Short mmCIF file of C-alpha atoms and ligand atoms in Angstrom, two decimals:
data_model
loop_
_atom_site.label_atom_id
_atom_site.label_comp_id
_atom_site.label_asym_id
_atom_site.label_seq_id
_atom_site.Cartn_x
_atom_site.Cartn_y
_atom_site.Cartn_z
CA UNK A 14 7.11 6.75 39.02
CA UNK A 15 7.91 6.60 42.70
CA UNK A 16 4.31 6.98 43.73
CA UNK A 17 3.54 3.73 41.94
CA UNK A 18 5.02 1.56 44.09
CA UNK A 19 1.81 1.76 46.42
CA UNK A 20 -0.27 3.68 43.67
CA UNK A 21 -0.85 1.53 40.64
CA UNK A 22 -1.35 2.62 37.44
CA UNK A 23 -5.16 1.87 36.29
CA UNK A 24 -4.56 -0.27 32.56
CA UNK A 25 -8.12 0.65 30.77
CA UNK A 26 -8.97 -2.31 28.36
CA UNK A 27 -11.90 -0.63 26.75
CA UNK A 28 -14.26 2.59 27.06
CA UNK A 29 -17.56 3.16 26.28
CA UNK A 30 -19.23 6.81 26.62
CA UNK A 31 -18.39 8.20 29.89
CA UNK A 32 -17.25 5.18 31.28
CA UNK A 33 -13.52 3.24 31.04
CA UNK A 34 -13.64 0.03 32.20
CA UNK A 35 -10.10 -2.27 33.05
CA UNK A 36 -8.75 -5.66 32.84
CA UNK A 37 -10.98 -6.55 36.36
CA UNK A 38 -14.35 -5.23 34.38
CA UNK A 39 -14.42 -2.30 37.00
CA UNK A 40 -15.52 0.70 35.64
CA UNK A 41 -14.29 4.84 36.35
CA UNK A 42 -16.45 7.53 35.30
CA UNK A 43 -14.55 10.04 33.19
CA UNK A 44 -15.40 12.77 35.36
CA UNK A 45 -12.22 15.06 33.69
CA UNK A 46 -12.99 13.71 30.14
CA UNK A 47 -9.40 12.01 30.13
CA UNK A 48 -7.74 15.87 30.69
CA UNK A 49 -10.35 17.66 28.65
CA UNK A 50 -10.59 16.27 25.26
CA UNK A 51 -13.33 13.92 25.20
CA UNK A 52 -16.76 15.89 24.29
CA UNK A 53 -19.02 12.81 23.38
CA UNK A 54 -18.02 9.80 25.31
CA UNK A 55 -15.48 6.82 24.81
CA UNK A 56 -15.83 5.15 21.40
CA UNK A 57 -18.29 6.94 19.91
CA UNK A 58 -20.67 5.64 17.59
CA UNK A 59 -21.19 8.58 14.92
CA UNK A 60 -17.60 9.50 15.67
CA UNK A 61 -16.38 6.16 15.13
CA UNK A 62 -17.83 5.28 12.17
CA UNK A 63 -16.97 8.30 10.54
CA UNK A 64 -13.58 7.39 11.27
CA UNK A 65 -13.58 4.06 9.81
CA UNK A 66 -15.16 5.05 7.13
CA UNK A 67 -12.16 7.90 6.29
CA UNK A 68 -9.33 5.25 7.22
CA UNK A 69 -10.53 3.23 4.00
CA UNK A 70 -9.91 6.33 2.06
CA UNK A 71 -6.95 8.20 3.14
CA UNK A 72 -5.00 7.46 6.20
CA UNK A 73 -2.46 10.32 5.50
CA UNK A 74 -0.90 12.65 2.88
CA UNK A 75 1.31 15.49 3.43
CA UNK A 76 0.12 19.27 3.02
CA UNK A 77 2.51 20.65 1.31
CA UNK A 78 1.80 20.96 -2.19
CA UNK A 79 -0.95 18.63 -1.49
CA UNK A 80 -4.13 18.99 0.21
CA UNK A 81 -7.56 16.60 1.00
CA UNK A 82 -10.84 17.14 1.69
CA UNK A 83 -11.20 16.42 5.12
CA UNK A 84 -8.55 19.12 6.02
CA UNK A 85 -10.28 21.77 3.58
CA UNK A 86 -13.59 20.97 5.15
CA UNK A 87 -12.94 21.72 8.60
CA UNK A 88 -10.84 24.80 8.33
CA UNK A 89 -13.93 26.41 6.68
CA UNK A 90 -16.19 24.99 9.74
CA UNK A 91 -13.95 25.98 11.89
CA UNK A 92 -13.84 29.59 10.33
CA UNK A 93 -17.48 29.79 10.06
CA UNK A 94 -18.08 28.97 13.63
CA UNK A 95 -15.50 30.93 14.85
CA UNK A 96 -15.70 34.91 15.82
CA UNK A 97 -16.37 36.42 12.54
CA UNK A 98 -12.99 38.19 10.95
CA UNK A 99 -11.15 35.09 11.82
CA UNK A 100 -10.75 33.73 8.20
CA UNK A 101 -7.45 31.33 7.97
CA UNK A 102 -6.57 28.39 9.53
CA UNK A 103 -3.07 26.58 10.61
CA UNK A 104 -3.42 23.13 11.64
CA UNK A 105 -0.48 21.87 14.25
CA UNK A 106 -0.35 18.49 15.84
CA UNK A 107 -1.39 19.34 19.76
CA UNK A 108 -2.11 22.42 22.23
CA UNK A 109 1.34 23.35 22.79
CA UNK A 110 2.34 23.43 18.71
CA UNK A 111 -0.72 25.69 18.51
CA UNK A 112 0.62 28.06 20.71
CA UNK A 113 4.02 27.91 19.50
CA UNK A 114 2.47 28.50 16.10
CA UNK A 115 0.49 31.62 16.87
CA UNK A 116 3.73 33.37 18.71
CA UNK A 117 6.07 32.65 16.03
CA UNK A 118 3.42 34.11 13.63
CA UNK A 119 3.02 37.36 15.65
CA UNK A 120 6.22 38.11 16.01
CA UNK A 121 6.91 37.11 12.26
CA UNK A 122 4.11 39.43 11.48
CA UNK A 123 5.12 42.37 12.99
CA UNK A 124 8.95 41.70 11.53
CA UNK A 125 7.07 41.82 7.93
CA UNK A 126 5.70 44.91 8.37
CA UNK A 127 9.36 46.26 9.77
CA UNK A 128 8.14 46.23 13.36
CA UNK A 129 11.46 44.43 14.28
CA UNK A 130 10.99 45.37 18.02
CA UNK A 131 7.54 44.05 18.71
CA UNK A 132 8.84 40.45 20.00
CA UNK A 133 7.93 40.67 23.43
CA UNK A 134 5.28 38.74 25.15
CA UNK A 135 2.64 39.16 27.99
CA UNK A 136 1.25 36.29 29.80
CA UNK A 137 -1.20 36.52 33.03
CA UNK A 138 -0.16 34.71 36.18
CA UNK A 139 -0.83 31.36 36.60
CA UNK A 140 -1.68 30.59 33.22
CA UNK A 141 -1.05 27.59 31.43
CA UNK A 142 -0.04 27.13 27.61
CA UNK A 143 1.72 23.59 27.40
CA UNK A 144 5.26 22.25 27.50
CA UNK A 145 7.37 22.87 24.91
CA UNK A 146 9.79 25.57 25.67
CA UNK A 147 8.23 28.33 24.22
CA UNK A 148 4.64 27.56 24.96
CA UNK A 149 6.03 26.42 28.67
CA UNK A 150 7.85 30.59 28.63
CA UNK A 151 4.08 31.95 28.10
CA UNK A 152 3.00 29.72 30.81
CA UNK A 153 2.93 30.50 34.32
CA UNK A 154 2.80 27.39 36.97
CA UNK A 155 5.80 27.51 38.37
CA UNK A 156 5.28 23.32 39.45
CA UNK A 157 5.77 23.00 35.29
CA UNK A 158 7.93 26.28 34.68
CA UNK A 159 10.54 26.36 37.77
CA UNK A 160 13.32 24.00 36.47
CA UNK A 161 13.44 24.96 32.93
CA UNK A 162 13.44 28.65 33.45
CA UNK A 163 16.76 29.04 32.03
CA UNK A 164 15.88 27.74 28.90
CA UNK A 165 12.95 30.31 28.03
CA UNK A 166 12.57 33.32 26.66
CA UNK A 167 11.59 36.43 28.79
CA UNK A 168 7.96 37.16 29.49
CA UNK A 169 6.19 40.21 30.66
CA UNK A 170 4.33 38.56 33.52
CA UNK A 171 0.80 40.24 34.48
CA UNK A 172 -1.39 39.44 37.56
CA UNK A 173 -4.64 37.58 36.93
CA UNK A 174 -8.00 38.75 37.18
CA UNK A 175 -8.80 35.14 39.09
CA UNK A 176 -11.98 36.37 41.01
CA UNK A 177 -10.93 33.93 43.57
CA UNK A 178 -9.14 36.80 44.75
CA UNK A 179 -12.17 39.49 44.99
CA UNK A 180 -12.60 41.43 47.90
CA UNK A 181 -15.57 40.23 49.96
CA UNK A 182 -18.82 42.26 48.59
CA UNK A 183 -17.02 42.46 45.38
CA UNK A 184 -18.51 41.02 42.39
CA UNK A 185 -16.62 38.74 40.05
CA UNK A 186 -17.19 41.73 37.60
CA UNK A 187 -16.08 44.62 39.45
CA UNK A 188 -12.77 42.65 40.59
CA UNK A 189 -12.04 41.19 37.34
CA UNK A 190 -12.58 45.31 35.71
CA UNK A 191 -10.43 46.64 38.65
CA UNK A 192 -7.12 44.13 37.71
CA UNK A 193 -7.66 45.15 34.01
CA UNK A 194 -5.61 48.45 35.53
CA UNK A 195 -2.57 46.11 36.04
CA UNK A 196 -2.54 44.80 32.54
CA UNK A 197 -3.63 48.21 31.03
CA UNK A 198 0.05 49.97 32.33
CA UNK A 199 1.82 47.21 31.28
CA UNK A 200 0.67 47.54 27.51
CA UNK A 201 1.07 51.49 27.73
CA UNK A 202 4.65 51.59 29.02
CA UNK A 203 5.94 48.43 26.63
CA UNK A 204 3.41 48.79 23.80
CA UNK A 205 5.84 49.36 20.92
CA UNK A 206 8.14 46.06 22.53
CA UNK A 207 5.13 43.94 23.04
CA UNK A 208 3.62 41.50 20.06
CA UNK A 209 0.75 39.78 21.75
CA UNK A 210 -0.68 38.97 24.80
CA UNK A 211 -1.64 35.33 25.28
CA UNK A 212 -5.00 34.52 27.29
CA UNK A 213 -6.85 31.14 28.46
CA UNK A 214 -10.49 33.03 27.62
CA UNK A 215 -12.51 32.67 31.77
CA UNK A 216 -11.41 30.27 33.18
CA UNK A 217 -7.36 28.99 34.17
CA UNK A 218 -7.97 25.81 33.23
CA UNK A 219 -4.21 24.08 34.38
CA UNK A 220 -3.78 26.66 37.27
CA UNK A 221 -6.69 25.11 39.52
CA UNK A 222 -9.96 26.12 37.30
CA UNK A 223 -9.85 29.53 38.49
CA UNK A 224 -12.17 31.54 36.51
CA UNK A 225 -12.86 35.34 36.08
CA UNK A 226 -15.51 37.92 34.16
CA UNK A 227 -15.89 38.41 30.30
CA UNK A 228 -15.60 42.09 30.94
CA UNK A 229 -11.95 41.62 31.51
CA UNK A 230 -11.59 39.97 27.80
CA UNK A 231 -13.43 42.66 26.74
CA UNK A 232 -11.13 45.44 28.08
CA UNK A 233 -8.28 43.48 26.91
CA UNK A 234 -9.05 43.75 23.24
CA UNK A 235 -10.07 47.50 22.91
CA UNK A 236 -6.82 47.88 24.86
CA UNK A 237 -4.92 45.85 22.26
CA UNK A 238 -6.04 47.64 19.08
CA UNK A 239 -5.38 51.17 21.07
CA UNK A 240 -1.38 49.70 21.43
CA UNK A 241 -1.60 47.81 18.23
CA UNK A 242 -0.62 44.47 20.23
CA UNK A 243 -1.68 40.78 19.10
CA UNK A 244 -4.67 39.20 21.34
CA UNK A 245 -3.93 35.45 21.18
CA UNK A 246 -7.10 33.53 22.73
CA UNK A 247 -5.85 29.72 23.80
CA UNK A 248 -9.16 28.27 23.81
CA UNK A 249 -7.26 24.59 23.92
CA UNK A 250 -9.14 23.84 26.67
CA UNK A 251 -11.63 25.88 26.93
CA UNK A 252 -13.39 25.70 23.49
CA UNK A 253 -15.84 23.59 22.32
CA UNK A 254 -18.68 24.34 24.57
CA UNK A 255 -16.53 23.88 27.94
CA UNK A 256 -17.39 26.90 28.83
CA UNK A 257 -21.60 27.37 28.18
CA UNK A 258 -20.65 29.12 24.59
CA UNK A 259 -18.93 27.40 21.69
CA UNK A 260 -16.03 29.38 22.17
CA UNK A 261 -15.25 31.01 25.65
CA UNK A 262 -14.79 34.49 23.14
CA UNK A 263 -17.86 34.64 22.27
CA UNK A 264 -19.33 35.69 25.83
CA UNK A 265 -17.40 38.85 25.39
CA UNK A 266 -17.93 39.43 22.03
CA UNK A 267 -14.71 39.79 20.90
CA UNK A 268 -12.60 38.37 18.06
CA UNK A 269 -8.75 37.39 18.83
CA UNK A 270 -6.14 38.01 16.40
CA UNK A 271 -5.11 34.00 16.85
CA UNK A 272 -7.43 31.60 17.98
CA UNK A 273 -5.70 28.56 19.65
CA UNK A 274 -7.87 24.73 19.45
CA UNK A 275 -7.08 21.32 20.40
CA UNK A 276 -7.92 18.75 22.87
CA UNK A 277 -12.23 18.71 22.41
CA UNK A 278 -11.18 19.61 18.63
CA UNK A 279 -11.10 16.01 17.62
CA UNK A 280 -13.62 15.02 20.20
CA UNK A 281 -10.47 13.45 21.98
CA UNK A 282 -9.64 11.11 19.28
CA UNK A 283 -6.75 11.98 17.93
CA UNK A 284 -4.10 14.70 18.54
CA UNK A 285 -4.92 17.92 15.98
CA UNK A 286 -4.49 21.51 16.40
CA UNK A 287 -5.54 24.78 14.52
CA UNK A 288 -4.63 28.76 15.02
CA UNK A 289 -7.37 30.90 13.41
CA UNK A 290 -5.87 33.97 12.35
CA UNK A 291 -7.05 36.85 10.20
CA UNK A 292 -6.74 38.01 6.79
CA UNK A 293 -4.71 40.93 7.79
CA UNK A 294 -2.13 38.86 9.05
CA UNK A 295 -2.29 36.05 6.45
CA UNK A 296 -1.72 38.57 3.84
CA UNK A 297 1.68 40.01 5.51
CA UNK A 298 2.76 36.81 4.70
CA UNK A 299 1.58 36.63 1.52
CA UNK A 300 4.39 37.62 -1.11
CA UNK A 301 7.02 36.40 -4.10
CA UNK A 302 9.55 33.83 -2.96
CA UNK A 303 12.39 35.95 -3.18
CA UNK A 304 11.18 38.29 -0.28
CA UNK A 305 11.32 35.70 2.16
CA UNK A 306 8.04 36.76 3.96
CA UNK A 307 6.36 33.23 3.93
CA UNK A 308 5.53 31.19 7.28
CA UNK A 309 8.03 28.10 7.58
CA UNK A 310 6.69 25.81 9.92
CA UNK A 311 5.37 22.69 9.39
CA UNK A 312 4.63 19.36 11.49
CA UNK A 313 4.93 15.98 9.66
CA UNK A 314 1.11 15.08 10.48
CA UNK A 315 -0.16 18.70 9.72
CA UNK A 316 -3.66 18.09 9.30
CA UNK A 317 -4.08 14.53 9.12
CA UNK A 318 -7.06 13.69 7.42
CA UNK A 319 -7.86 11.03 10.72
CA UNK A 320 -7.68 13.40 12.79
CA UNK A 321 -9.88 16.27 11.02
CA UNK A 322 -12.45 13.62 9.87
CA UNK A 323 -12.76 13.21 13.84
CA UNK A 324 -12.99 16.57 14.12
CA UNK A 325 -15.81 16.81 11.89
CA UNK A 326 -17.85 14.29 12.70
CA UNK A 327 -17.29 15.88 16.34
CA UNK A 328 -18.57 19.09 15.41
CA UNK A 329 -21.76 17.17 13.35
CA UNK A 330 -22.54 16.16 16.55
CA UNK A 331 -23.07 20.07 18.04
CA UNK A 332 -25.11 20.80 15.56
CA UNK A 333 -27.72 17.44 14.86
CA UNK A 334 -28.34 17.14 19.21
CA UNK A 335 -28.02 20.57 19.56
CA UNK A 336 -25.36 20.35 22.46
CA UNK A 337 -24.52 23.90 23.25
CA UNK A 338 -28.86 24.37 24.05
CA UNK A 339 -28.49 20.81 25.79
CA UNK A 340 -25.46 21.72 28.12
CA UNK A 341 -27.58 24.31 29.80
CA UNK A 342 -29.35 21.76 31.51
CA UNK A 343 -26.44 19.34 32.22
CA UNK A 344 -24.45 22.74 33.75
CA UNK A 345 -28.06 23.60 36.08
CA UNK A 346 -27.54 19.91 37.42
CA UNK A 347 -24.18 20.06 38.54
CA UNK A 348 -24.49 23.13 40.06
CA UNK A 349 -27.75 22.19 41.89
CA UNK A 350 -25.62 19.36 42.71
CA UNK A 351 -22.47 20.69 44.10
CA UNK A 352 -23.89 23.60 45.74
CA UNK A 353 -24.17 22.73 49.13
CA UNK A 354 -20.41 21.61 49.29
CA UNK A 355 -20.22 25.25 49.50
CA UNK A 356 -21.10 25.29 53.52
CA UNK A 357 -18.51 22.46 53.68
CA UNK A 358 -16.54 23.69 56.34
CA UNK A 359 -13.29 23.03 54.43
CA UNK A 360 -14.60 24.08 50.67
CA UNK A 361 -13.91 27.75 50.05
CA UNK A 362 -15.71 28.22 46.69
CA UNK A 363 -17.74 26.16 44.57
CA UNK A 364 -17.22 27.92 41.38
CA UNK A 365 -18.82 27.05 37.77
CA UNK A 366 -18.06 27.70 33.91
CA UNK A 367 -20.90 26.44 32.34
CA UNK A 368 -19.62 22.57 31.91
CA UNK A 369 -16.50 23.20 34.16
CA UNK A 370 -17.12 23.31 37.67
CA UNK A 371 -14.40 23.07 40.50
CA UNK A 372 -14.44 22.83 44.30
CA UNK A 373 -11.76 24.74 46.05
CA UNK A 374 -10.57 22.62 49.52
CA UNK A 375 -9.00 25.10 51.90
CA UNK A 376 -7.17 24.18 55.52
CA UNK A 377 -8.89 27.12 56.98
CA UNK A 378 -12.03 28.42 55.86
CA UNK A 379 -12.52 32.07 57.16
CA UNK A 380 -9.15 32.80 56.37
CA UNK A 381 -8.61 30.92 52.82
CA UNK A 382 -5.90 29.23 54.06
CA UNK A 383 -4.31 26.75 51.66
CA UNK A 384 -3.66 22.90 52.36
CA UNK A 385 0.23 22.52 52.19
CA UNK A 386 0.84 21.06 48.83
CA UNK A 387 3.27 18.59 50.44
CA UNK A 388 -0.07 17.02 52.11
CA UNK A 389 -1.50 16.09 48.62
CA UNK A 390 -5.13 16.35 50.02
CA UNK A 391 -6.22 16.01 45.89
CA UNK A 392 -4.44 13.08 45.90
CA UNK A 393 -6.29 11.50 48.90
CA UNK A 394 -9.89 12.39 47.21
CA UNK A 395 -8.50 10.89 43.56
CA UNK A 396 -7.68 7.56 45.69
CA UNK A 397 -10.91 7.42 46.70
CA UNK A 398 -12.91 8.62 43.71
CA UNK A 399 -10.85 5.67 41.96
CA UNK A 400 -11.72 3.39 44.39
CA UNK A 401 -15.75 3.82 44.15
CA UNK A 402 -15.29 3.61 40.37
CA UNK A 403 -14.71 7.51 39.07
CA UNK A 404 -11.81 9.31 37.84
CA UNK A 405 -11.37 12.72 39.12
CA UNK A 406 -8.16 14.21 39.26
CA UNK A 407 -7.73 17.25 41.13
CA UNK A 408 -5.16 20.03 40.87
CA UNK A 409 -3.33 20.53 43.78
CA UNK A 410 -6.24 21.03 46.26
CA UNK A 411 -8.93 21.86 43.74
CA UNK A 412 -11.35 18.94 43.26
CA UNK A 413 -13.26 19.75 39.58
CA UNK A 414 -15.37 18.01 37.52
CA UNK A 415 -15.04 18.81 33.27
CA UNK A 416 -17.16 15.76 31.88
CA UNK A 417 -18.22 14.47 28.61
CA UNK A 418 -21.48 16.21 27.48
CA UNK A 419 -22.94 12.53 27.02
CA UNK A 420 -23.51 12.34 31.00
CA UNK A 421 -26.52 11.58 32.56
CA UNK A 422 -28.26 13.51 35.51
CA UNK A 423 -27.77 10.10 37.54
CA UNK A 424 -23.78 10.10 36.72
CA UNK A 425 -24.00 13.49 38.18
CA UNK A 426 -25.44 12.87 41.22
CA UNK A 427 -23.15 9.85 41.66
CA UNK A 428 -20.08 12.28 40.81
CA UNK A 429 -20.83 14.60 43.47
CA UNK A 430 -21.35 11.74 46.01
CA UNK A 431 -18.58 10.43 45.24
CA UNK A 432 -16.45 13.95 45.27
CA UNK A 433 -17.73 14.98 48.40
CA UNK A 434 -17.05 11.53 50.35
CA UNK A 435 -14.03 11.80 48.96
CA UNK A 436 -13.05 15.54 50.15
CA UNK A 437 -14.49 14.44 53.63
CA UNK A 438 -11.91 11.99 53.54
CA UNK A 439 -9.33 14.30 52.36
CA UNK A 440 -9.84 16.92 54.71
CA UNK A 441 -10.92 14.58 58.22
CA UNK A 442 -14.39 15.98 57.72
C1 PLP B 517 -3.58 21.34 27.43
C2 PLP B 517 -3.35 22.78 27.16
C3 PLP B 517 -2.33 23.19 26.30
C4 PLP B 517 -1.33 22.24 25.69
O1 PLP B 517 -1.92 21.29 24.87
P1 PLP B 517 -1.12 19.92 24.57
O2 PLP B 517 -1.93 19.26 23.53
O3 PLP B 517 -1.10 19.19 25.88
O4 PLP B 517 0.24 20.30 24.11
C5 PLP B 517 -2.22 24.55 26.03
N1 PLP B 517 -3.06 25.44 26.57
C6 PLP B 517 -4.06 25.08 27.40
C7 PLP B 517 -4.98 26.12 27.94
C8 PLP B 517 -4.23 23.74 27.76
O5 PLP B 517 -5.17 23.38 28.62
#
């Protein structure tokens, strides 16, 4: 709040596709899709309308004992697109109830089946899972984690395959294959104390966009059915075509025991979450009253027929412009785009996801060495990025661009302007 005394906050009065505009009619690119949950642009038409249409019909009805069509309609869209074997859905109300969700259910499942010591977790470094104390315990970034530590529950902390940290010569493959080692002792020495390890599918979204190799999901879940240990995929933000595929899983050709969504979900209109699980696990739940076996947990707007009409209308949209095929393109531009901001002499690593693509500032190049945080050097470039009308908002020193799939090839050459002015400012270039 400090900050604001010579930062102001920027009051939007209105958006309209990748563009927010405030009280002064200037206008900010949405270069970060207001953090990652806006697919097709502000105030979309098809999404609106559907939208209107559903709040003359049902705003809201519980889901207990109750159900409505919108919510039955997207968990069988959801299932269909998802990795096949995932075949029940559990809506929640944002990321971090998703996650919170799919732990309590692993551990719950392993308790039904008598397994009353599987209740451990493993977590990668510098992961990210949300706030709320137990999704904030599976996190790692210590700016979020640090104070509260006292509060959460232990975690079995392994390093991450971040290819940021290959050796030079190495391939993003080959490094990301070689860490698997780390994670693979860890499972065989606590395997019959572990219930699940928790991913963010290629790329650490929170933790500075790093990314690593498919091959490393890949070793992760043969490794998990040898040690009979929960996979939980938290595809929160990277779902939804972030990545090139609709779900970051899917370019390792695996299927996760939980499947974590939010934030694109909706098309970032309203707050919704779902965990995809399996019928193996849904049916350890699945018994008389009397033995106590069911799932408790329950939010009061649990699938919130607003929010899932949103959702569907979003995911109408994949399939009638044929977005995932379309993306291609858009990801080929930015690259082509950012690329030479690799020879900038204080950018380490231009890195890219297919629609996620970040821009690592370093003090020194040869050496990797970080900017201080106390300098705020992301701070500097989001100052100026406002200023020239777009809204990037860096992590720490890592300058990254995650846009609605509605932008132009002309708002992407004006992004990448704009970013690089802006990290010549940051770093005296
Ligand atoms: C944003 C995020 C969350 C938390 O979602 P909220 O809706 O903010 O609670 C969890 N995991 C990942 C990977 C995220 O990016």
């Amino acid at each position: 709040m400090k900050d604001h005394e010579w930062l102001p906050l920027v009051p939007i009065r209105s958006g309209q596709g990748v563009w927010l505009e405030d009280f002064s009619g200037k206008r900010y690119l949405d270069a970060i899709s207001s953090w990652w949950v806006n697919l097709f642009g502000h105030c979309n038409p098809r999404i609106n309308a559907a939208l209107k249409r559903q709040l003359d019909t049902l705003e809201h009805v519980l889901l207990a004992g109750f159900s409505h069509e919108p919510a039955v309609t997207l968990a069988e869209r959801l299932v269909s697109l998802a990795p096949a074997g995932l075949e029940r859905c559990f809506y929640g109300d944002s990321g971090s109830s998703a996650i919170e969700i799919a732990i309590k259910m692993s551990y719950h499942y392993w308790w039904n089946k008598g397994l009353f010591r599987k209740r451990r977790f493993v977590t990668l470094s510098n992961s990210y899972h949300g706030e709320t104390l137990g999704a904030l315990a599976v996190g790692d970034v210590s700016l979020y984690k640090d104070t509260y530590q006292p509060l959460l529950m232990d975690v079995i902390t392994v390093p991450s395959p971040d290819c940021y940290y290959r050796a030079e010569g190495e391939t993003c493959a080959q490094y990301s294959e070689r860490r698997f080692a780390l994670m693979e002792d860890t499972l065989a020495r606590h395997a019959d104390t572990i219930s699940a390890v928790l991913v963010e599918p290629l790329v650490q979204c929170a933790g500075g966009m790093r990314m690593y190799d498919p091959v490393y999901l890949h070793m992760l879940r043969t490794a998990c059915d040898r040690y009979q240990i929960h996979l939980i995929a938290d595809e929160i933000a990277v779902g939804f075509g972030r990545t090139g595929t609709l779900f970051a899983c899917g370019q390792a050709g695996i299927r996760p025991d939980f499947l974590c969504l939010s934030k694109g979900l909706t098309g970032g209109y309203l707050p919704l979450s779902a965990v995809l699980t399996t019928g193996e696990i849904y049916q350890a739940f699945y018994a008389d009253y009397q033995q106590l076996k069911a799932f408790l947990h329950s939010h009061s707007y649990t699938g919130n027929p607003l929010a899932c009409r949103a959702a569907l209308a979003s995911l109408d949209i994949f399939t009638e412009d044929n977005v995932i095929e379309a993306n291609y393109q858009l990801a080929a531009t930015m690259m082509e785009a950012a690329a030479p901001l690799a020879a900038h002499p204080h950018v380490a690593e231009v890195r890219q996801r297919g629609m996620i693509l970040a821009i690592e500032m370093v003090k020194e190049k040869e050496s990797r060495t970080p900017y201080p945080w106390q300098e705020r050097r992301g701070l500097a470039v989001y100052r100026y990025a406002l200023e020239r009308g777009v809204l990037l908002r860096p992590l720490g020193n890592v300058v990254y661009f995650m846009p609605p799939y509605v932008i132009t090839k002309e708002e992407i050459s004006f992004l990448v302007e704009v970013a690089r002015e802006g990290i010549n400012l940051a770093t005296n270039t």
